[in-house]
Coordinates of C-alpha atoms and ligand atoms in Angstrom, one line a residue:
M86 CA 6.2 6.3 3.0
C87 CA 3.8 5.1 5.4
G88 CA 2.8 1.0 6.1
I89 CA -0.8 0.1 6.3
I90 CA -2.0 -3.2 6.9
G91 CA -5.5 -4.5 7.3
C92 CA -7.1 -7.8 8.2
V93 CA -10.1 -10.0 8.7
S94 CA -8.6 -13.0 11.1
E95 CA -10.1 -16.3 12.2
K96 CA -9.5 -14.9 16.1
D97 CA -8.7 -11.6 17.5
C98 CA -6.5 -9.6 15.4
C99 CA -4.9 -7.4 17.7
G100 CA -1.5 -9.2 17.6
I101 CA -1.7 -9.8 13.9
L102 CA -2.0 -6.0 13.1
Y103 CA 1.1 -5.5 15.7
D104 CA 3.3 -8.1 14.0
G105 CA 2.5 -6.7 10.7
L106 CA 3.5 -3.3 11.6
K107 CA 6.7 -4.2 13.2
R108 CA 7.4 -5.6 10.0
L109 CA 6.3 -2.5 8.0
E110 CA 8.3 -0.1 10.5
Y111 CA 10.8 0.5 8.0
R112 CA 8.4 2.4 6.1
G113 CA 7.9 5.0 8.7
Y114 CA 8.3 5.2 12.6
D115 CA 7.1 8.3 13.8
S116 CA 3.8 7.4 14.9
A117 CA 1.4 4.4 14.7
G118 CA -2.0 3.4 15.7
M119 CA -4.9 0.7 15.1
A120 CA -8.4 0.6 14.9
V121 CA -10.0 -2.9 16.0
L122 CA -13.7 -4.0 15.3
G123 CA -15.4 -6.0 17.6
E124 CA -18.5 -5.3 19.1
T125 CA -17.4 -2.0 19.1
L126 CA -14.9 -0.3 17.1
A127 CA -11.7 0.7 19.2
V128 CA -9.2 3.0 18.0
F129 CA -5.6 3.6 19.9
K130 CA -2.8 6.0 17.8
K131 CA -0.1 7.2 19.2
K132 CA 3.2 9.4 18.8
G133 CA 6.4 6.9 18.2
G134 CA 7.2 3.7 17.0
V135 CA 5.2 0.7 16.6
D136 CA 6.3 -0.6 20.2
S137 CA 3.7 2.3 21.6
L138 CA 1.1 0.1 20.5
A139 CA 2.2 -3.1 22.7
A140 CA -0.2 -1.9 25.8
F141 CA -3.1 -1.8 23.4
Y142 CA -5.5 -4.5 23.3
A143 CA -9.4 -4.7 21.9
P144 CA -11.1 -7.8 20.9
G145 CA -12.4 -8.1 17.9
N146 CA -11.5 -9.7 14.3
T147 CA -11.5 -6.7 11.7
G148 CA -8.5 -4.4 11.9
I149 CA -6.3 -1.7 10.5
G150 CA -3.0 -0.6 11.3
H151 CA -0.8 2.1 10.2
T152 CA 3.1 3.2 11.3
R153 CA 3.8 6.7 9.8
W154 CA 6.3 8.8 8.1
A155 CA 5.1 12.2 8.1
T156 CA 4.3 14.3 5.2
H157 CA 1.3 16.6 6.1
G158 CA 1.2 17.6 9.8
A159 CA 3.9 17.0 12.4
P160 CA 4.0 13.7 14.2
S161 CA 1.4 13.6 17.2
D162 CA -0.9 11.5 18.5
E163 CA -3.8 13.6 16.6
N164 CA -1.9 13.2 13.0
A165 CA -1.5 9.4 13.4
H166 CA -3.6 6.9 11.6
P167 CA -6.4 5.6 11.9
H168 CA -8.4 8.7 11.3
R169 CA -11.9 8.1 12.4
A170 CA -15.1 9.9 10.8
G171 CA -18.8 8.9 11.6
K172 CA -18.8 5.6 11.3
I173 CA -15.8 5.0 9.4
A174 CA -11.9 4.3 10.4
L175 CA -9.4 4.9 7.7
V176 CA -5.4 4.4 7.1
H177 CA -3.9 6.0 4.4
N178 CA -0.5 5.6 2.6
G179 CA 0.3 8.5 -0.1
I180 CA -0.4 12.1 -0.6
V181 CA -3.5 13.6 -1.4
E182 CA -2.3 16.4 -3.5
N183 CA -5.7 18.5 -3.6
H184 CA -6.3 17.9 0.3
A185 CA -6.7 21.9 1.0
A186 CA -9.3 22.4 -1.4
L187 CA -11.5 19.1 -0.5
R188 CA -10.9 20.3 3.1
R189 CA -12.1 23.8 2.7
E190 CA -15.2 22.1 0.8
L191 CA -15.6 19.9 4.0
E192 CA -15.3 22.7 6.4
G193 CA -17.6 24.8 4.6
A194 CA -20.1 22.0 4.9
G195 CA -19.7 22.0 8.8
E196 CA -17.1 19.3 9.3
R197 CA -14.7 19.9 11.8
F198 CA -10.8 18.0 11.7
A199 CA -9.2 16.9 14.1
S200 CA -6.0 16.5 12.5
E201 CA -3.8 18.4 10.3
T202 CA -3.3 15.4 7.6
D203 CA -4.3 15.1 4.2
S204 CA -5.7 11.8 4.9
E205 CA -8.2 12.9 7.3
V206 CA -9.9 14.4 4.0
L207 CA -10.3 10.9 2.8
A208 CA -11.7 9.4 5.9
K209 CA -14.5 12.1 5.9
R210 CA -15.6 12.2 2.7
I211 CA -15.9 8.2 2.6
A212 CA -18.5 8.6 6.0
R213 CA -20.2 11.0 4.1
A214 CA -20.7 8.9 1.1
Y215 CA -21.4 5.9 3.6
R216 CA -24.7 4.3 3.8
G217 CA -24.2 0.6 4.5
D218 CA -22.3 -0.2 1.8
L219 CA -18.8 0.2 2.0
L220 CA -17.1 -0.6 -1.3
S221 CA -19.4 2.0 -3.0
A222 CA -18.7 4.6 -0.2
V223 CA -14.9 4.1 -0.5
R224 CA -15.1 4.4 -4.2
D225 CA -17.2 7.6 -3.9
G226 CA -15.2 9.1 -1.3
L227 CA -11.7 8.7 -3.3
S228 CA -13.6 9.8 -6.5
R229 CA -12.2 13.5 -6.5
A230 CA -8.7 12.7 -4.8
E231 CA -5.7 13.5 -6.8
G232 CA -2.2 12.2 -5.7
S233 CA -1.5 8.7 -4.2
Y234 CA -3.2 6.6 -2.1
A235 CA -3.5 3.0 -0.9
V236 CA -6.1 3.1 1.9
A237 CA -8.0 0.3 4.2
V238 CA -11.0 1.3 5.6
I239 CA -13.6 -0.5 8.0
A240 CA -17.1 0.6 9.2
E241 CA -18.2 0.2 13.0
D242 CA -21.2 -1.6 12.0
R243 CA -19.8 -4.1 9.5
P244 CA -17.5 -6.4 11.2
G245 CA -16.0 -8.9 9.2
E246 CA -15.6 -6.6 6.4
L247 CA -12.7 -4.3 5.0
V248 CA -12.2 -2.6 1.8
A249 CA -8.8 -1.2 0.3
A250 CA -7.9 0.7 -2.7
R251 CA -5.0 2.0 -4.3
R252 CA -3.8 4.5 -6.6
K253 CA 0.1 4.8 -7.1
S254 CA 1.1 3.3 -3.5
P255 CA 1.5 -0.3 -3.3
L256 CA -1.3 -2.7 -2.3
V257 CA -1.3 -6.3 -1.9
A258 CA -3.8 -8.7 -0.9
G259 CA -3.0 -12.0 0.9
K260 CA -4.9 -15.1 2.5
G261 CA -3.6 -17.6 4.7
Q262 CA -5.0 -19.9 7.4
S263 CA -5.2 -17.2 9.9
G264 CA -7.3 -14.7 8.0
A265 CA -7.2 -12.4 4.9
F266 CA -5.1 -9.3 4.7
V267 CA -4.5 -6.2 2.9
C268 CA -1.0 -4.7 3.2
S269 CA 1.7 -2.3 1.5
D270 CA 4.1 -5.0 0.9
I271 CA 4.7 -8.6 0.6
P272 CA 7.6 -9.3 2.9
A273 CA 5.5 -7.9 5.6
L274 CA 3.1 -10.8 5.2
A275 CA 5.4 -13.4 4.8
G276 CA 4.3 -15.9 7.6
M277 CA 0.8 -14.9 7.6
A278 CA -0.2 -15.4 4.1
E279 CA 0.5 -18.1 1.8
Y280 CA -1.0 -16.6 -1.3
I281 CA -0.7 -13.1 -2.6
A282 CA -2.2 -11.2 -5.1
R283 CA -1.3 -7.5 -6.4
A284 CA -3.8 -4.6 -6.5
E285 CA -3.4 -2.6 -9.8
D286 CA -4.0 1.6 -10.1
G287 CA -7.7 2.2 -9.8
E288 CA -8.7 -1.2 -8.4
F289 CA -10.5 -2.1 -4.9
V290 CA -10.0 -4.9 -2.9
R291 CA -13.0 -6.1 -0.6
I292 CA -12.4 -8.8 2.2
S293 CA -15.8 -10.2 3.3
S294 CA -16.8 -13.7 4.5
G295 CA -13.2 -14.9 4.4
E296 CA -13.1 -14.4 0.8
I297 CA -10.8 -11.5 -1.2
E298 CA -12.3 -10.1 -3.9
F299 CA -11.0 -7.3 -6.5
F300 CA -13.0 -4.7 -8.6
D301 CA -11.9 -2.2 -11.1
A302 CA -12.8 1.5 -11.1
S303 CA -16.6 0.7 -11.9
L304 CA -16.8 -2.1 -9.5
R305 CA -16.9 -4.7 -11.9
P306 CA -15.0 -7.8 -10.4
V307 CA -11.3 -8.2 -11.6
P308 CA -10.9 -11.9 -11.9
K309 CA -6.9 -12.1 -10.3
T310 CA -4.4 -15.0 -10.1
F311 CA -3.0 -15.5 -6.4
F312 CA 0.8 -16.7 -6.2
R313 CA 2.7 -18.2 -3.6
A314 CA 3.9 -15.9 -1.0
P315 CA 7.4 -15.9 0.0
Q316 CA 8.5 -18.5 2.4
A317 CA 8.7 -16.7 6.0
E318 CA 12.4 -18.3 6.2
T319 CA 13.4 -16.4 2.9
W320 CA 12.3 -13.2 4.5
L321 CA 14.1 -13.9 8.0
F322 CA 14.0 -10.9 10.0
A323 CA 17.1 -10.0 11.8
A324 CA 16.5 -11.3 15.2
G325 CA 18.2 -9.1 18.3
G326 CA 20.5 -6.2 18.2
D327 CA 20.1 -3.7 15.4
R328 CA 19.0 -4.5 11.9
M329 CA 21.9 -2.7 9.8
R330 CA 24.4 -4.7 11.7
A331 CA 22.5 -7.9 11.2
E332 CA 22.1 -7.3 7.7
I333 CA 25.8 -6.4 6.6
A334 CA 26.4 -10.0 8.3
E335 CA 24.1 -11.4 6.2
I336 CA 25.8 -10.0 3.0
P337 CA 28.1 -13.6 2.5
R338 CA 24.8 -15.6 2.4
A339 CA 22.8 -13.0 0.2
L340 CA 25.5 -13.0 -2.1
S341 CA 25.3 -16.7 -2.3
D342 CA 21.5 -17.1 -2.5
T343 CA 21.6 -14.4 -5.3
L344 CA 24.0 -16.0 -7.3
G345 CA 22.0 -19.2 -7.1
A346 CA 18.9 -17.7 -8.2
L347 CA 20.7 -15.7 -11.5
R348 CA 22.2 -19.3 -12.0
Q349 CA 18.6 -20.3 -12.5
T350 CA 17.5 -17.4 -14.5
D351 CA 17.0 -17.8 -18.5
L352 CA 18.2 -14.7 -19.9
A353 CA 17.2 -15.7 -23.1
P354 CA 13.5 -13.5 -23.2
C355 CA 16.0 -10.4 -23.3
A356 CA 18.6 -11.3 -25.4
R357 CA 17.6 -10.0 -28.7
A358 CA 16.8 -6.8 -26.9
L359 CA 20.6 -6.8 -25.3
R360 CA 22.1 -7.9 -28.5
T361 CA 20.9 -5.4 -30.7
A362 CA 21.3 -2.5 -28.2
K363 CA 23.6 0.2 -29.4
R364 CA 23.5 2.0 -26.1
L365 CA 21.6 1.4 -22.6
F366 CA 19.9 3.7 -19.9
A367 CA 20.0 2.7 -16.7
V368 CA 17.9 4.5 -13.8
A369 CA 17.9 4.2 -9.7
C370 CA 17.6 6.3 -6.6
G371 CA 20.0 6.8 -3.8
T372 CA 22.3 3.3 -3.4
A373 CA 20.6 1.7 -6.4
Y374 CA 21.7 4.7 -8.3
H375 CA 25.3 4.1 -7.3
A376 CA 24.7 0.1 -8.2
A377 CA 23.2 1.6 -11.6
L378 CA 26.4 3.7 -11.9
A379 CA 29.0 0.9 -11.3
F380 CA 26.6 -1.1 -14.1
A381 CA 27.0 1.6 -16.3
Y382 CA 31.1 1.5 -15.8
A383 CA 31.0 -2.3 -16.2
V384 CA 28.8 -2.4 -19.3
E385 CA 31.0 0.4 -20.9
R386 CA 34.4 -1.2 -19.9
D387 CA 33.4 -5.0 -21.1
A388 CA 30.8 -4.5 -23.9
H389 CA 31.9 -1.3 -24.9
I390 CA 28.8 0.6 -25.3
P391 CA 27.5 3.6 -23.5
V392 CA 25.2 3.5 -20.6
Y393 CA 23.3 6.7 -19.6
C394 CA 23.0 6.4 -16.1
L395 CA 20.2 8.5 -14.6
S396 CA 18.8 9.2 -11.1
S397 CA 14.9 8.1 -11.6
G398 CA 13.8 11.1 -10.6
E399 CA 15.6 13.0 -13.2
F400 CA 14.9 10.9 -16.1
R401 CA 11.5 12.2 -16.6
C402 CA 13.2 16.0 -16.0
R403 CA 15.2 15.6 -19.2
P404 CA 14.2 15.8 -22.8
P405 CA 13.0 12.1 -23.4
L406 CA 16.0 10.4 -25.6
I407 CA 15.0 6.8 -25.0
A408 CA 13.0 5.4 -28.0
A409 CA 11.4 2.0 -29.1
G410 CA 14.0 -1.1 -29.3
E411 CA 16.3 0.7 -26.7
V412 CA 16.7 -0.8 -23.2
L413 CA 16.2 0.5 -19.9
V414 CA 17.5 -1.0 -16.6
A415 CA 15.5 0.0 -13.6
V416 CA 17.3 -0.8 -10.0
S417 CA 15.2 -0.9 -7.1
Q418 CA 15.5 -3.1 -3.7
S419 CA 11.7 -2.6 -2.8
G420 CA 10.7 -2.3 -6.2
E421 CA 8.1 0.4 -5.2
T422 CA 10.4 3.5 -5.5
A423 CA 7.8 5.9 -7.0
D424 CA 10.4 7.7 -9.3
T425 CA 12.0 4.6 -10.6
L426 CA 8.4 3.1 -11.2
A427 CA 7.7 6.3 -13.2
A428 CA 10.9 6.3 -15.1
A429 CA 10.7 2.6 -16.2
R430 CA 6.4 3.1 -17.0
L431 CA 7.8 6.2 -19.2
A432 CA 10.2 4.1 -20.8
K433 CA 7.7 1.4 -21.7
E434 CA 5.3 4.2 -23.2
R435 CA 8.0 5.1 -25.7
G436 CA 8.4 1.4 -26.7
A437 CA 11.7 1.0 -24.8
Y438 CA 12.5 -2.8 -23.3
V439 CA 12.8 -2.3 -19.5
I440 CA 14.8 -4.9 -17.4
A441 CA 13.7 -4.6 -13.6
V442 CA 16.4 -5.6 -10.7
T443 CA 15.0 -5.8 -7.3
N444 CA 14.5 -7.5 -4.4
V445 CA 10.5 -8.0 -4.1
G446 CA 9.4 -10.4 -6.9
G447 CA 5.7 -9.6 -7.6
S448 CA 6.7 -5.3 -6.5
S449 CA 5.1 -2.9 -8.9
L450 CA 8.5 -2.4 -10.6
T451 CA 8.2 -6.2 -12.1
A452 CA 4.6 -5.6 -13.1
A453 CA 6.2 -2.5 -15.3
A454 CA 8.8 -4.2 -16.8
D455 CA 9.6 -6.8 -19.3
F456 CA 12.0 -8.9 -17.7
C457 CA 13.1 -9.0 -14.1
L458 CA 16.1 -10.2 -12.2
V459 CA 15.1 -10.7 -8.9
M460 CA 17.9 -10.9 -6.2
R461 CA 17.7 -12.8 -2.8
A462 CA 19.0 -10.4 -0.6
G463 CA 15.9 -11.5 1.9
A464 CA 14.2 -8.9 3.8
E465 CA 15.9 -6.0 4.1
I466 CA 14.2 -4.0 7.1
A467 CA 17.1 -1.4 8.4
V468 CA 16.4 2.0 6.2
A469 CA 20.2 2.1 5.2
A470 CA 20.4 -0.3 2.5
T471 CA 23.4 -2.5 2.8
K472 CA 22.7 -6.4 1.7
S473 CA 20.8 -5.0 -1.1
Y474 CA 23.4 -3.2 -2.5
N475 CA 26.0 -6.0 -2.7
C476 CA 23.6 -8.3 -4.4
Q477 CA 22.4 -5.5 -6.9
L478 CA 26.1 -5.1 -7.9
L479 CA 26.2 -9.1 -8.2
C480 CA 23.1 -9.0 -10.3
L481 CA 24.0 -6.0 -12.5
N482 CA 27.7 -7.7 -13.2
Y483 CA 25.8 -10.8 -14.1
L484 CA 23.7 -8.6 -16.7
A485 CA 26.8 -6.9 -18.0
A486 CA 28.4 -10.8 -18.7
Q487 CA 25.6 -11.8 -20.4
L488 CA 25.2 -8.8 -22.6
V489 CA 29.2 -9.4 -23.5
F490 CA 27.9 -12.7 -24.2
F491 CA 25.2 -11.8 -26.5
K492 CA 27.3 -9.5 -28.3
E493 CA 30.5 -11.2 -28.7
T494 CA 29.7 -14.7 -27.6
A495 CA 32.1 -15.1 -25.1
L496 CA 32.0 -14.0 -21.2
P497 CA 34.4 -11.8 -19.6
P498 CA 37.3 -12.9 -17.9
W499 CA 36.1 -12.3 -14.1
Y500 CA 33.0 -14.2 -15.1
D501 CA 34.0 -17.2 -13.2
A502 CA 34.9 -15.2 -10.1
L503 CA 31.2 -14.3 -9.4
G504 CA 31.2 -17.6 -7.5
D505 CA 34.0 -16.6 -5.2
L506 CA 32.0 -13.2 -4.0
P507 CA 30.2 -14.9 -0.9
A508 CA 33.6 -16.0 0.3
A509 CA 35.3 -12.7 -0.4
A510 CA 32.6 -10.7 1.7
Q511 CA 33.3 -13.2 4.6
A512 CA 36.9 -11.8 4.1
A513 CA 36.0 -8.5 4.1
F514 CA 34.6 -8.4 7.4
S515 CA 38.5 -9.0 8.6
A516 CA 39.0 -5.5 7.8
F517 CA 36.4 -4.5 10.7
A518 CA 39.1 -4.2 13.2
D519 CA 40.8 -1.7 11.0
V520 CA 37.3 0.3 10.6
D521 CA 36.7 0.2 14.3
R522 CA 40.0 2.1 15.0
L523 CA 39.2 4.3 11.7
A524 CA 35.6 5.0 13.6
G525 CA 37.3 5.9 16.8
A526 CA 39.7 8.6 15.0
L527 CA 36.8 10.2 13.4
T528 CA 34.8 10.7 16.6
G529 CA 35.0 14.6 16.3
A530 CA 34.3 14.6 12.6
R531 CA 31.9 17.2 11.4
A532 CA 32.4 16.3 7.5
M533 CA 34.6 14.1 5.5
F534 CA 35.0 13.2 1.9
F535 CA 35.3 9.9 0.0
L536 CA 37.2 9.6 -3.0
G537 CA 37.6 7.0 -5.7
R538 CA 38.6 7.1 -9.4
G539 CA 37.1 4.8 -12.3
Q540 CA 35.2 1.7 -10.8
D541 CA 35.6 3.3 -7.0
E542 CA 33.5 6.4 -7.7
P543 CA 30.6 4.9 -6.9
T544 CA 31.6 3.0 -4.2
A545 CA 32.9 6.4 -2.8
K546 CA 29.4 7.7 -3.3
E547 CA 27.8 4.7 -1.5
G548 CA 30.1 5.1 1.6
A549 CA 29.3 9.1 1.6
L550 CA 25.7 8.2 1.4
K551 CA 25.6 5.6 4.5
V552 CA 27.7 8.2 6.6
K553 CA 25.5 11.1 5.7
E554 CA 22.2 9.1 6.8
I555 CA 23.2 6.8 9.6
S556 CA 25.8 8.9 11.3
R557 CA 24.7 12.3 10.3
V558 CA 27.7 13.4 9.6
F559 CA 28.0 15.5 6.3
A560 CA 30.0 13.4 3.8
E561 CA 30.5 13.9 0.0
G562 CA 31.9 11.1 -2.2
M563 CA 33.4 12.3 -5.3
P564 CA 35.8 11.2 -8.1
A565 CA 39.2 11.7 -6.7
G566 CA 40.3 14.0 -9.5
E567 CA 37.8 16.5 -8.4
L568 CA 39.3 17.2 -5.5
K569 CA 41.3 19.7 -6.6
H570 CA 38.8 21.7 -8.6
G571 CA 37.2 23.1 -5.3
P572 CA 36.6 20.6 -2.4
L573 CA 40.2 20.9 -1.4
A574 CA 39.4 24.5 -0.3
L575 CA 37.8 22.7 3.2
V576 CA 40.8 20.3 3.8
E577 CA 43.0 21.3 6.9
G578 CA 44.2 19.9 9.8
G579 CA 42.4 16.6 10.7
F580 CA 39.9 16.7 8.0
P581 CA 38.9 13.3 7.0
A582 CA 39.6 11.9 3.3
V583 CA 38.6 8.0 2.8
C584 CA 40.3 7.2 -0.5
L585 CA 39.1 3.7 -2.2
S586 CA 42.1 2.2 -4.3
T587 CA 40.9 -1.0 -6.2
Q588 CA 42.5 -0.6 -9.8
A589 CA 46.0 -1.2 -10.4
S590 CA 46.4 1.5 -13.0
L591 CA 45.1 3.9 -11.0
A592 CA 47.0 3.2 -7.8
A593 CA 49.3 6.1 -8.4
K594 CA 46.6 8.5 -9.1
S595 CA 45.3 7.6 -5.7
E596 CA 48.7 8.1 -4.0
N597 CA 48.8 11.3 -5.2
T598 CA 45.3 12.3 -4.2
L599 CA 46.3 11.2 -0.7
A600 CA 49.4 13.4 -1.1
E601 CA 47.3 16.3 -1.9
V602 CA 44.9 15.8 1.3
R603 CA 48.1 14.9 3.7
A604 CA 49.7 18.1 2.3
R605 CA 47.2 20.1 3.8
G606 CA 47.3 18.3 7.0
G607 CA 44.1 16.3 6.4
Y608 CA 43.5 12.6 7.9
C609 CA 43.5 9.9 5.2
A610 CA 42.2 6.5 5.6
L611 CA 42.9 4.0 2.4
F612 CA 40.6 0.7 1.5
T613 CA 42.8 -1.3 -0.9
Q614 CA 43.4 -4.7 -1.8
Q615 CA 46.7 -3.4 -3.7
Q616 CA 48.9 -3.0 -0.3
K617 CA 52.1 -3.4 -2.2
W618 CA 51.3 -0.7 -4.7
L619 CA 50.9 2.2 -2.4
K620 CA 53.3 3.4 -0.4
E621 CA 53.1 2.3 3.5
S622 CA 53.2 6.3 4.3
C623 CA 51.0 7.2 2.0
A624 CA 47.8 7.2 4.7
D625 CA 47.3 7.4 8.4
V626 CA 45.0 4.4 8.3
R627 CA 45.1 1.3 5.7
C628 CA 42.4 -1.4 5.7
R629 CA 43.0 -4.3 3.7
L630 CA 40.4 -5.4 1.1
P631 CA 40.3 -9.0 -0.2
A632 CA 41.7 -9.8 -3.7
L633 CA 39.5 -10.7 -6.1
P634 CA 39.5 -10.1 -10.1
E635 CA 39.3 -6.4 -10.1
P636 CA 36.2 -5.8 -11.8
L637 CA 34.4 -7.4 -9.0
M638 CA 36.2 -5.4 -6.2
P639 CA 33.0 -3.1 -5.8
V640 CA 31.1 -5.7 -4.8
V641 CA 33.0 -6.2 -1.5
A642 CA 35.0 -2.8 -1.1
V643 CA 31.8 -1.2 0.2
I644 CA 31.4 -3.6 3.1
P645 CA 34.1 -1.9 5.3
L646 CA 32.5 1.8 4.3
Q647 CA 28.8 0.3 5.7
Y648 CA 30.4 -0.9 8.7
L649 CA 32.4 2.4 9.1
A650 CA 29.0 4.2 8.6
Y651 CA 27.2 1.8 11.3
K652 CA 30.4 2.4 13.9
M653 CA 30.1 6.3 13.5
C654 CA 26.5 6.0 14.3
L655 CA 27.0 4.1 17.4
A656 CA 29.9 6.6 18.4
R657 CA 27.3 9.5 18.2
G658 CA 24.9 7.8 20.4
L659 CA 22.1 7.3 17.3
D660 CA 19.7 4.4 16.3
P661 CA 21.0 2.7 13.1
D662 CA 17.9 1.4 12.5
K663 CA 15.8 4.7 12.7
P664 CA 17.8 7.5 10.7
K665 CA 16.4 11.0 10.9
N666 CA 13.5 12.0 8.3
L667 CA 14.3 9.0 6.4
A668 CA 12.0 5.9 5.5
K669 CA 12.7 2.9 3.6
S670 CA 10.4 2.7 0.7
V671 CA 9.8 6.2 -1.1
T672 CA 6.8 5.6 -2.6
V673 CA 6.0 9.1 -3.1
E674 CA 7.6 11.4 -5.7
Ligands
F6R951 C1 20.0 4.4 1.4 C2 18.9 3.8 0.7 C3 18.0 4.7 -0.4 C4 17.7 3.7 -1.2 C5 16.5 4.6 -2.3 C6 16.0 3.6 -3.7 O1 20.5 3.6 2.5 O2 18.2 2.9 1.3 O3 18.8 5.7 -0.9 O4 18.5 2.9 -1.8 O5 15.7 5.1 -1.7 O6 15.3 2.8 -2.9 P1 14.9 1.1 -3.5 O7 16.2 0.6 -3.8 O8 13.7 0.5 -2.7 O9 14.4 1.7 -5.2

């Protein structure tokens, strides 16, 4: 959940590290630091976001940088990375699970620690192993570390050299005109690296004399194929303002690009697995999990087979039902979420066919899967997922349609309307004026419900998640029918409930739900495209959604809810791009 970067550049590397860290800041932003090696090794680290490094400059073309999301030790200058030990400076992403035992051992040998972090243990061990050969020292220093790590290490007497290693935390290497790099993710290298290669678990990377070499656990060279890095313009970073708002504005473009990519994707390789599947499994976390729930609904409705949809973390905690020949669909914006990766690998071990839906081609999930649908949402930097959710829904609807085709040789009737989604997303923005009023009315709200039946249940859950993480207001998303089985006890004068109603056949039930809330003095907002089907008086606020074939409504119905969370966040004086305690990419379990 931290971001690391390292480079050996043609010129001074301070600016390169800073730009890279700004792009990695979505992975954590409670402290940041850099080490730059020129004639001397200069280390600068500070509590606070990457901006706190703007004033730092040291000459040198070899450097490492870090942006932190605290796990061991509170955010502070001391706990910030890089950690210095002897001649070594190190940055780390991951968790060293046996750090306490290793620390005790090192203290017994006379070492004194400057931080409370698990990472400093690695720096100390590497420094003790270092005798001029940095690669061997990193291998030896990490040999007893349990848990996860991606590290980048430099030594004060080895300018022009950098060694990195990975185990269960993401690490890519890239080369471009300005130098050679290692980094936690691919998008952060866009515009700097022209060619990219991924390090696998247990591998080491060395940059020296402008070359990038990979080594296995025994330090034997590993040949690698470098692939073209994404064009900088496909990973445009929202300029100015806050990113969440900019990313909501990008939804129509993201949908249109994703549709273009899907139409060029040949699904023939997964046809057999899908045609013969009698049931599917779907796994994901957080927002992506809600997309997976929507997928399950679509497949059951149109392909008439059950989908077991689980939060990735739970997949391994349950009796393992998935078997050889079955299909697992793993959904992850980043393609690096630890639980989703572990679920995909477990399914593979059991002989299942794994389909990944991700925003990052070349991510760890794409490597673990048999087949990938790569969406084209573009870089999503804001911690709260927005445009990636809409694109996940598009990809998963597309996959559901192909599944129907493979099974029944006909596409579902809504298939052609996929092309209308970008325009419908644009049209959904016209609900924002209504949402502004709703957000104004919710200024004092301490808790709220999001209610939806059928295909609207995942949307309700996603609306609630957005409000929780960005506005820090407790929100629960649930099937509307559950209300009277307990949650209704909380409804009293002014208690807000947001109800989604996008299916004509369920409109009357939505009206009943709203009536139950209003009868107890609750404050009701209704989001629907079916203005005629629900009584004008059934809600305090109505927000109009654009009309589409019903099965595609979830792709756009969520947009005003994403915006609602954003407006509630601003009304509370919070920063939408830096929600408390959260980081974008959860690469630890
Ligand atoms: C919520 C959010 C998270 C992610 C979750 C999975 O706004 O962003 O809930 O959806 O951590 O991340 P990915 O999709 O990268 O696997």
